[in-house]
Coordinates of C-alpha atoms in Angstrom, one line a residue:
X303 CA 0.1 -0.4 0.2
X304 CA 1.3 3.6 -1.1
X305 CA 0.3 7.2 -0.9
X306 CA 1.0 9.4 -3.7
X307 CA -0.5 13.0 -4.5
X308 CA 0.6 14.4 -7.7
X309 CA -0.7 15.6 -11.1
X310 CA -2.6 12.5 -11.9
X311 CA -0.5 10.5 -14.7
X312 CA -2.4 10.4 -18.3
X313 CA -1.3 7.2 -19.2
X314 CA -3.7 6.5 -16.5
X315 CA -5.7 8.6 -17.9
X316 CA -6.0 6.7 -20.9
X317 CA -7.2 3.4 -19.4
X318 CA -9.4 5.5 -16.3
X319 CA -11.3 6.2 -20.5
X320 CA -11.2 3.5 -21.5
X321 CA -12.9 1.4 -18.8
X322 CA -15.5 4.4 -18.5
X323 CA -16.0 3.6 -22.8
X324 CA -16.2 0.1 -21.5
X325 CA -18.5 -0.2 -18.7
X326 CA -19.0 2.9 -17.1
X327 CA -18.6 5.1 -14.4
X328 CA -20.6 7.7 -12.4
X329 CA -17.8 8.6 -10.6
X330 CA -15.1 12.2 -11.3
X331 CA -12.6 12.0 -13.7
X332 CA -9.0 12.1 -12.2
X333 CA -7.7 14.7 -14.1
X334 CA -10.2 17.3 -12.0
X335 CA -8.7 16.7 -9.2
X336 CA -5.7 19.7 -8.2
X337 CA -2.1 18.3 -7.4
X338 CA -2.6 18.2 -3.3
X339 CA -5.3 15.2 -4.1
X340 CA -3.7 12.4 -2.1
X341 CA -4.4 8.7 -3.7
X342 CA -3.6 5.6 -2.7
X343 CA -2.3 3.1 -4.6
X344 CA -3.2 -0.9 -3.3
X345 CA -1.6 -3.0 -5.1
X346 CA -2.5 -7.4 -5.2
X347 CA -1.8 -10.3 -7.6
X348 CA -4.3 -11.1 -10.2
X349 CA -5.9 -14.5 -8.7
X350 CA -8.8 -14.1 -12.0
X351 CA -11.7 -14.3 -12.9
X352 CA -14.8 -13.9 -11.3
X353 CA -16.6 -16.8 -11.5
X354 CA -19.7 -14.8 -12.7
X355 CA -17.9 -13.9 -15.4
X356 CA -15.6 -17.3 -15.8
X357 CA -16.2 -19.3 -18.3
X358 CA -15.1 -23.0 -18.4
X359 CA -12.8 -24.4 -20.5
X360 CA -15.9 -27.8 -22.2
X361 CA -12.6 -29.1 -23.9
X362 CA -11.8 -32.9 -24.1
X363 CA -8.7 -33.5 -22.6
X364 CA -6.5 -36.4 -22.4
X365 CA -6.0 -38.8 -24.8
X366 CA -7.6 -42.0 -25.7
X367 CA -10.2 -44.0 -23.2
X368 CA -8.9 -41.2 -20.6
X369 CA -10.2 -38.5 -23.2
X370 CA -12.7 -36.1 -21.6
X371 CA -13.9 -32.7 -20.0
X372 CA -12.7 -31.9 -16.7
X373 CA -16.0 -28.8 -16.1
X374 CA -18.0 -31.0 -13.3
X375 CA -14.3 -31.6 -11.8
X376 CA -13.1 -28.0 -11.7
X377 CA -16.9 -27.3 -10.4
X378 CA -16.6 -29.5 -8.0
X379 CA -12.6 -28.4 -6.8
X380 CA -13.6 -25.0 -7.2
X381 CA -17.0 -25.3 -4.3
X382 CA -14.2 -27.6 -1.8
X383 CA -11.5 -25.6 -2.7
X384 CA -14.0 -22.1 -0.7
X385 CA -15.5 -24.4 1.8
X386 CA -11.1 -25.4 2.4
X387 CA -10.9 -22.2 2.8
X388 CA -13.8 -21.2 5.1
X389 CA -13.4 -23.8 7.2
X390 CA -9.4 -22.4 7.8
X391 CA -10.9 -19.0 8.2
X392 CA -13.8 -20.1 11.1
X393 CA -10.9 -22.3 13.1
X394 CA -8.7 -19.7 13.5
X395 CA -10.5 -16.2 13.4
X396 CA -14.0 -17.5 14.1
X397 CA -15.3 -16.0 10.5
X398 CA -18.1 -15.4 8.5
X399 CA -17.8 -13.5 4.9
X400 CA -21.8 -12.0 4.6
X401 CA -20.7 -11.5 0.7
X402 CA -19.9 -14.1 -0.4
X403 CA -22.1 -14.1 -3.8
X404 CA -20.0 -15.2 -7.3
X405 CA -18.3 -12.2 -7.7
X406 CA -16.4 -12.3 -4.5
X407 CA -14.9 -15.9 -6.5
X408 CA -12.4 -15.4 -8.5
X409 CA -10.7 -18.2 -10.4
X410 CA -8.1 -18.5 -12.4
X411 CA -6.7 -21.5 -14.7
X412 CA -3.0 -23.1 -13.4
X413 CA -1.3 -25.5 -16.1
X414 CA -2.0 -29.2 -15.5
X415 CA 0.4 -31.1 -18.4
X416 CA -1.9 -34.1 -17.5
X417 CA -4.8 -33.5 -18.3
X418 CA -6.5 -35.7 -16.6
X419 CA -8.2 -33.8 -13.1
X420 CA -8.7 -29.9 -12.2
X421 CA -7.5 -27.0 -13.5
X422 CA -8.2 -24.1 -10.9
X423 CA -7.7 -22.7 -8.3
X424 CA -10.5 -20.4 -6.2
X425 CA -9.9 -17.2 -4.3
X426 CA -12.8 -15.3 -2.1
X427 CA -11.9 -11.4 -2.3
X428 CA -13.4 -8.0 -0.5
X429 CA -13.3 -9.3 3.3
X430 CA -16.2 -5.6 3.9
X431 CA -18.5 -7.0 5.7
X432 CA -17.0 -10.2 6.7
X433 CA -16.9 -10.8 10.6
X434 CA -14.0 -12.1 12.5
X435 CA -12.9 -12.7 16.2
X436 CA -9.4 -11.9 17.4
X437 CA -7.7 -12.3 20.6
X438 CA -8.3 -8.2 21.4
X439 CA -11.9 -7.8 19.7
X440 CA -14.3 -8.8 17.3
X441 CA -14.0 -7.3 14.0
X442 CA -17.7 -7.2 11.7
X443 CA -19.9 -4.1 9.3
X444 CA -22.9 -3.2 9.5
X445 CA -25.0 -4.4 6.1
X446 CA -27.1 -1.7 4.9
X447 CA -30.9 -1.6 4.5
X448 CA -30.9 -1.8 1.1
X449 CA -29.5 -5.1 0.5
X450 CA -31.9 -6.8 2.3
X451 CA -34.5 -5.0 -0.3
X452 CA -33.3 -6.7 -3.2
X453 CA -35.2 -9.3 -5.2
X454 CA -34.8 -12.6 -4.4
X455 CA -36.4 -15.9 -5.8
X456 CA -38.4 -17.3 -2.5
X457 CA -40.1 -13.7 -2.5
X458 CA -44.1 -13.9 -2.3
X459 CA -43.9 -12.6 -5.4
X460 CA -44.7 -9.2 -3.3
X461 CA -43.0 -7.0 -5.3
X462 CA -42.3 -3.5 -6.7
X463 CA -43.4 -2.2 -10.6
X464 CA -39.9 -1.7 -10.8
X465 CA -38.4 -5.0 -9.9
X466 CA -40.8 -6.3 -13.1
X467 CA -37.2 -6.4 -14.9
X468 CA -34.8 -7.2 -12.4
X469 CA -34.1 -10.4 -13.0
X470 CA -34.5 -12.2 -8.9
X471 CA -31.1 -13.7 -7.9
X472 CA -30.6 -16.4 -4.8
X473 CA -28.2 -14.4 -3.4
X474 CA -30.8 -11.4 -1.9
X475 CA -32.7 -13.7 -0.4
X476 CA -29.0 -14.9 2.0
X477 CA -28.9 -11.7 2.7
X478 CA -32.4 -12.5 4.2
X479 CA -31.6 -15.7 5.8
X480 CA -29.1 -14.9 7.4
X481 CA -30.3 -11.0 9.3
X482 CA -33.5 -13.9 10.5
X483 CA -30.9 -15.8 11.8
X484 CA -29.0 -13.8 13.9
X485 CA -32.0 -11.7 14.6
X486 CA -29.9 -8.7 12.6
X487 CA -27.1 -9.6 16.1
X488 CA -24.2 -9.0 13.9
X489 CA -21.1 -8.9 16.5
X490 CA -22.0 -12.7 17.9
X491 CA -20.6 -15.9 15.5
X492 CA -23.0 -17.5 12.8
X493 CA -21.1 -20.1 11.1
X494 CA -24.0 -21.1 9.5
X495 CA -23.7 -18.0 7.4
X496 CA -21.1 -19.9 5.5
X497 CA -23.4 -23.2 5.5
X498 CA -25.9 -20.5 3.2
X499 CA -23.4 -19.5 1.2
X500 CA -21.9 -22.8 0.2
X501 CA -25.4 -22.9 -0.8
X502 CA -26.0 -20.4 -2.8
X503 CA -22.7 -20.7 -4.7
X504 CA -23.4 -25.4 -5.2
X505 CA -26.6 -23.8 -6.9
X506 CA -24.5 -21.3 -9.5
X507 CA -22.3 -23.9 -10.5
X508 CA -25.1 -26.5 -11.0
X509 CA -27.4 -24.1 -12.4
X510 CA -25.9 -21.8 -13.6
X511 CA -22.9 -21.5 -15.6
X512 CA -24.5 -23.5 -18.6
X513 CA -22.7 -27.6 -17.2
X514 CA -24.5 -30.3 -19.0
X515 CA -24.6 -32.8 -16.8
X516 CA -22.2 -35.7 -17.4
X517 CA -22.9 -38.4 -19.4
X518 CA -22.7 -42.3 -18.7
X519 CA -18.9 -42.8 -20.4
X520 CA -18.4 -40.1 -18.1
X521 CA -19.1 -41.8 -14.7
X522 CA -16.5 -44.5 -15.8
X523 CA -13.2 -44.2 -13.5
X524 CA -8.8 -44.6 -15.1
X525 CA -6.9 -47.3 -13.0
X526 CA -4.4 -44.6 -13.2
X527 CA -6.8 -41.7 -12.4
X528 CA -8.3 -44.4 -9.0
X529 CA -4.5 -44.4 -8.4
X530 CA -3.6 -40.5 -8.1
X531 CA -6.7 -39.5 -6.6
X532 CA -6.4 -39.4 -2.5
X533 CA -9.5 -38.8 0.3
X534 CA -9.5 -35.2 -0.4
X535 CA -9.8 -35.3 -3.8
X536 CA -12.0 -37.8 -4.2
X537 CA -14.4 -35.6 -6.2
X538 CA -11.9 -35.5 -9.4
X539 CA -11.9 -39.6 -10.0
X540 CA -14.6 -38.3 -12.6
X541 CA -17.0 -36.0 -14.3
X542 CA -20.1 -38.8 -12.9
X543 CA -17.6 -38.0 -9.3
X544 CA -17.5 -34.7 -9.3
X545 CA -21.5 -34.2 -10.6
X546 CA -22.4 -36.5 -7.2
X547 CA -20.2 -34.0 -4.8
X548 CA -21.7 -30.9 -5.3
X549 CA -25.9 -32.2 -6.6
X550 CA -25.7 -34.5 -2.8
X551 CA -24.0 -31.6 -1.4
X552 CA -26.3 -29.3 -3.3
X553 CA -29.6 -31.3 -1.4
X554 CA -28.0 -31.8 1.6
X555 CA -27.6 -27.7 2.5
X556 CA -31.1 -27.1 1.3
X557 CA -32.4 -29.8 3.5
X558 CA -30.0 -27.9 6.5
X559 CA -30.9 -24.6 5.5
X560 CA -35.2 -25.5 5.8
X561 CA -35.8 -24.2 8.6
X562 CA -34.0 -20.7 8.5
X563 CA -36.4 -20.5 5.2
X564 CA -39.6 -21.7 6.5
X565 CA -38.8 -19.0 9.7
X566 CA -37.9 -16.4 7.7
X567 CA -41.2 -16.7 5.8
X568 CA -43.4 -17.2 8.4
X569 CA -44.0 -21.5 7.5
X570 CA -44.9 -23.2 11.3
X571 CA -45.8 -26.5 9.7
X572 CA -44.4 -28.3 6.1
X573 CA -46.4 -26.2 2.8
X574 CA -48.2 -28.6 0.8
X575 CA -46.2 -29.7 -2.1
X576 CA -47.6 -27.4 -5.7
X577 CA -48.9 -30.2 -8.2
X578 CA -46.1 -31.2 -10.4
X579 CA -43.2 -33.6 -11.3
X580 CA -41.3 -35.5 -8.8
X581 CA -38.2 -34.0 -7.9
X582 CA -35.9 -37.6 -7.8
X583 CA -33.3 -38.9 -5.5
X584 CA -29.8 -38.0 -5.6
X585 CA -27.8 -42.1 -5.0
X586 CA -27.4 -41.2 -1.6
X587 CA -30.2 -41.0 1.4
X588 CA -31.3 -37.2 2.1
X589 CA -31.7 -37.6 5.5
X590 CA -29.9 -35.2 7.9
X591 CA -28.2 -37.1 10.2
X592 CA -26.3 -38.9 8.0
X593 CA -22.9 -40.8 9.3
X594 CA -19.8 -40.3 8.3
X595 CA -19.0 -43.7 7.1
X596 CA -15.2 -43.2 8.7
X597 CA -16.2 -41.4 11.1
X598 CA -19.2 -43.5 12.9
X599 CA -20.7 -39.6 14.2
X600 CA -23.4 -37.4 12.6
X601 CA -23.0 -34.6 10.1
X602 CA -24.7 -31.2 11.7
X603 CA -24.1 -28.8 8.3
X604 CA -23.5 -25.5 10.7
X605 CA -20.4 -24.4 10.0
X606 CA -18.5 -24.7 7.1
X607 CA -16.4 -26.9 9.3
X608 CA -19.0 -29.7 8.9
X609 CA -19.7 -29.3 4.9
X610 CA -15.9 -29.8 4.8
X611 CA -16.4 -33.4 6.8
X612 CA -19.3 -34.2 5.3
X613 CA -17.7 -33.6 1.4
X614 CA -14.9 -35.9 3.0
X615 CA -16.6 -38.1 3.9
X616 CA -19.8 -38.2 1.6
X617 CA -21.9 -37.8 4.4
X618 CA -24.6 -37.3 2.7

């Protein structure tokens, strides 16, 4: 971080003009400031492209019978890296991100010559609304009331005419779910908020990135591939394994959050199902009290750390 002053450089003005022409800006053109103006220069590594913009590489990789796409392995790897990062931060700092929409996760492709495994690195950014706890103090930010008025997918349709052109997004439901769960008390540690954002992330990866469900052929895993896979990377065995990790995780997370959603919407009893196609059960059980296959303990899903345990043990 550097603090500097002086006349704004012409090369940077050209960059500013190009940005405004391409994406628009309501900010003042920097040449309007005098030479006493102070500027903060923040130097950060380029961690990639935000997940909303990121395009998965759908081309086939490998050779011979092992040739296949890795889009679902990439998607599962992104999810795994995010839950791992959140779990570590929970343990060290009692951390909640509280604003982990897909613009706050940036993706960078990595070179992988053999082409068998996932090819991405995920980084969590923008901790402006986050909550951390140190030995000395608790640090957090209050969320502006306006954030809670966004149009979500769980709304009852009672929105203004001005919102008709706005695409509903689960992101805004998550803000309201957090507020309902913590009773609008933001200083305390409520790691279930991380679980809410992980459910949001799973739905985005499954339904909003244009990825097709893997074919029957993609369910097959080579012997070589199985030898390379460790416990923490069992979602990389095949496209089908990766897809099932994500899909089953999304179902389990949805079931855990149902109580919060029902409470937020004022429902005290289960809502009658609407006529329509029945949602198929995943390959594994949908029970919320499923047991770890390796430890025998129950997966409670109260934090990102619990989601890590579920992921590693396939405790769906």
